[in-house]
One Martini backbone bead per residue (centre of mass of N, CA, C, O) as a GRO file, in nm:
protein
  144
    1MET     BB    1   0.096   0.036   0.023
    2THR     BB    2   0.050   0.372  -0.047
    3GLU     BB    3   0.154   0.671   0.059
    4THR     BB    4   0.073   0.975   0.122
    5ALA     BB    5   0.166   1.275   0.227
    6GLU     BB    6  -0.054   1.287   0.455
    7GLU     BB    7   0.017   1.002   0.599
    8SER     BB    8   0.336   1.121   0.609
    9ALA     BB    9   0.352   1.347   0.866
   10ASP     BB   10   0.549   1.646   0.976
   11SER     BB   11   0.463   1.928   1.188
   12ALA     BB   12   0.601   2.250   1.314
   13THR     BB   13   0.540   2.545   1.526
   14ASP     BB   14   0.642   2.819   1.682
   15GLN     BB   15   0.605   3.137   1.827
   16HIS     BB   16   0.829   3.251   1.596
   17GLY     BB   17   0.778   3.072   1.318
   18PHE     BB   18   0.929   2.825   1.367
   19GLY     BB   19   0.999   2.522   1.166
   20HIS     BB   20   0.859   2.207   1.033
   21LEU     BB   21   0.870   1.976   0.748
   22ARG     BB   22   0.758   1.633   0.684
   23ARG     BB   23   0.767   1.418   0.385
   24ARG     BB   24   0.638   1.141   0.235
   25LEU     BB   25   0.685   1.028  -0.102
   26GLY     BB   26   0.541   0.867  -0.336
   27CYS     BB   27   0.570   0.681  -0.599
   28ALA     BB   28   0.479   0.883  -0.856
   29ASP     BB   29   0.304   1.094  -0.667
   30LEU     BB   30   0.167   1.390  -0.788
   31ARG     BB   31  -0.031   1.460  -0.552
   32ALA     BB   32   0.196   1.576  -0.363
   33VAL     BB   33   0.242   1.860  -0.469
   34PRO     BB   34  -0.012   2.015  -0.358
   35GLU     BB   35   0.023   1.917  -0.066
   36VAL     BB   36   0.298   2.051  -0.015
   37ARG     BB   37   0.218   2.339  -0.076
   38ARG     BB   38   0.005   2.361   0.147
   39ALA     BB   39   0.193   2.296   0.387
   40LEU     BB   40   0.396   2.524   0.333
   41ARG     BB   41   0.200   2.758   0.353
   42GLU     BB   42   0.138   2.710   0.651
   43LEU     BB   43   0.431   2.734   0.759
   44LEU     BB   44   0.455   3.040   0.600
   45THR     BB   45   0.238   3.247   0.701
   46HIS     BB   46   0.472   3.435   0.889
   47TRP     BB   47   0.685   3.449   0.648
   48GLY     BB   48   0.834   3.692   0.529
   49ARG     BB   49   0.823   3.861   0.263
   50PRO     BB   50   0.670   3.942   0.003
   51GLY     BB   51   0.683   3.642  -0.210
   52ARG     BB   52   0.857   3.418  -0.067
   53SER     BB   53   0.649   3.183  -0.037
   54GLU     BB   54   0.595   3.151  -0.340
   55ILE     BB   55   0.881   3.073  -0.415
   56ALA     BB   56   0.895   2.827  -0.231
   57GLU     BB   57   0.668   2.670  -0.369
   58LEU     BB   58   0.788   2.653  -0.650
   59LEU     BB   59   1.060   2.514  -0.578
   60THR     BB   60   0.939   2.271  -0.437
   61SER     BB   61   0.780   2.164  -0.677
   62GLU     BB   62   1.025   2.109  -0.854
   63LEU     BB   63   1.174   1.905  -0.671
   64VAL     BB   64   0.945   1.701  -0.637
   65THR     BB   65   0.890   1.643  -0.932
   66ASN     BB   66   1.170   1.545  -1.007
   67ALA     BB   67   1.184   1.307  -0.809
   68LEU     BB   68   0.924   1.156  -0.915
   69ILE     BB   69   0.997   1.140  -1.226
   70HIS     BB   70   1.330   1.060  -1.226
   71THR     BB   71   1.319   0.785  -1.014
   72ASP     BB   72   1.087   0.579  -0.932
   73ARG     BB   73   1.061   0.683  -0.629
   74GLU     BB   74   1.086   0.776  -0.337
   75ALA     BB   75   1.054   1.059  -0.108
   76LEU     BB   76   1.197   1.338   0.094
   77LEU     BB   77   1.067   1.607   0.279
   78THR     BB   78   1.237   1.910   0.401
   79ALA     BB   79   1.134   2.186   0.611
   80THR     BB   80   1.309   2.485   0.741
   81VAL     BB   81   1.245   2.731   0.990
   82GLY     BB   82   1.459   3.002   1.070
   83PRO     BB   83   1.655   3.273   1.146
   84ARG     BB   84   1.790   3.243   0.838
   85GLY     BB   85   1.539   3.075   0.719
   86LEU     BB   86   1.493   2.863   0.441
   87ARG     BB   87   1.494   2.497   0.414
   88VAL     BB   88   1.499   2.272   0.134
   89GLU     BB   89   1.458   1.912   0.107
   90VAL     BB   90   1.520   1.647  -0.142
   91ARG     BB   91   1.502   1.302  -0.109
   92ASP     BB   92   1.650   1.037  -0.279
   93PHE     BB   93   1.726   0.686  -0.428
   94VAL     BB   94   1.922   0.824  -0.651
   95GLY     BB   95   2.250   0.897  -0.761
   96ARG     BB   96   2.170   1.065  -0.986
   97ARG     BB   97   2.243   1.368  -1.106
   98PRO     BB   98   2.140   1.661  -1.171
   99ARG     BB   99   2.088   1.872  -1.461
  100LEU     BB  100   2.171   2.148  -1.607
  101ARG     BB  101   1.958   2.295  -1.862
  102VAL     BB  102   1.885   2.412  -2.161
  103PRO     BB  103   1.602   2.487  -2.285
  104ASN     BB  104   1.387   2.374  -2.522
  105ALA     BB  105   1.131   2.492  -2.710
  106ASP     BB  106   1.016   2.188  -2.763
  107ASP     BB  107   0.971   2.114  -2.435
  108GLY     BB  108   0.815   2.333  -2.316
  109THR     BB  109   0.831   2.290  -1.960
  110HIS     BB  110   1.081   2.137  -1.981
  111GLY     BB  111   1.395   2.202  -1.806
  112ARG     BB  112   1.337   2.450  -1.571
  113GLY     BB  113   1.369   2.390  -1.265
  114LEU     BB  114   1.678   2.446  -1.200
  115ILE     BB  115   1.677   2.729  -1.314
  116LEU     BB  116   1.484   2.843  -1.104
  117VAL     BB  117   1.647   2.774  -0.859
  118GLN     BB  118   1.904   2.930  -0.938
  119SER     BB  119   1.754   3.213  -0.973
  120LEU     BB  120   1.576   3.228  -0.679
  121ALA     BB  121   1.779   3.129  -0.495
  122ASP     BB  122   2.027   3.189  -0.259
  123ALA     BB  123   2.063   2.870  -0.241
  124TRP     BB  124   2.214   2.563  -0.383
  125GLY     BB  125   2.204   2.190  -0.417
  126VAL     BB  126   2.405   1.882  -0.418
  127ARG     BB  127   2.401   1.570  -0.227
  128ALA     BB  128   2.513   1.304  -0.101
  129HIS     BB  129   2.297   1.018   0.035
  130GLY     BB  130   2.387   0.745   0.038
  131VAL     BB  131   2.118   0.632  -0.117
  132GLY     BB  132   2.162   0.905  -0.302
  133LYS     BB  133   2.002   1.234  -0.267
  134VAL     BB  134   2.022   1.597  -0.219
  135VAL     BB  135   1.802   1.860  -0.287
  136TRP     BB  136   1.858   2.216  -0.237
  137PHE     BB  137   1.728   2.516  -0.063
  138GLU     BB  138   1.756   2.876  -0.001
  139LEU     BB  139   1.579   3.132   0.198
  140ASP     BB  140   1.547   3.460   0.265
  141GLY     BB  141   1.294   3.642   0.428
  142GLY     BB  142   1.346   3.885   0.555
  143ALA     BB  143   1.139   4.118   0.623
  144ALA     BB  144   0.811   4.089   0.760
   0.00000   0.00000   0.00000
């Protein structure tokens, strides 16, 4: 039986607006994308200057979609809001590293996810993690 993102969730926020979100994402379950966006939106209700939470949602959607489409495996999302900003990590269980590529006009909307992450995140990267990798990004919330 496959769990949806809602069935395997952990999130918490303290009185300062700091908190975390952790979701297990089912294999190729793209229903998880809007569920993760909704959960992240709740986590970021009182975070950052205008527009930052929308950027966070967009970039998170890109990382989650990439993990689910390109790996055919489960993935794990972790989002942490702290005094320095937001950090989102998506861990999958395939060692193949994602490649930045210039999108081809014939590809429609494909091939633009990591370009968006590179363009809009304050920092981002990929690191090996046991069996698989973690793709992450950070955003500074700026003044609330």
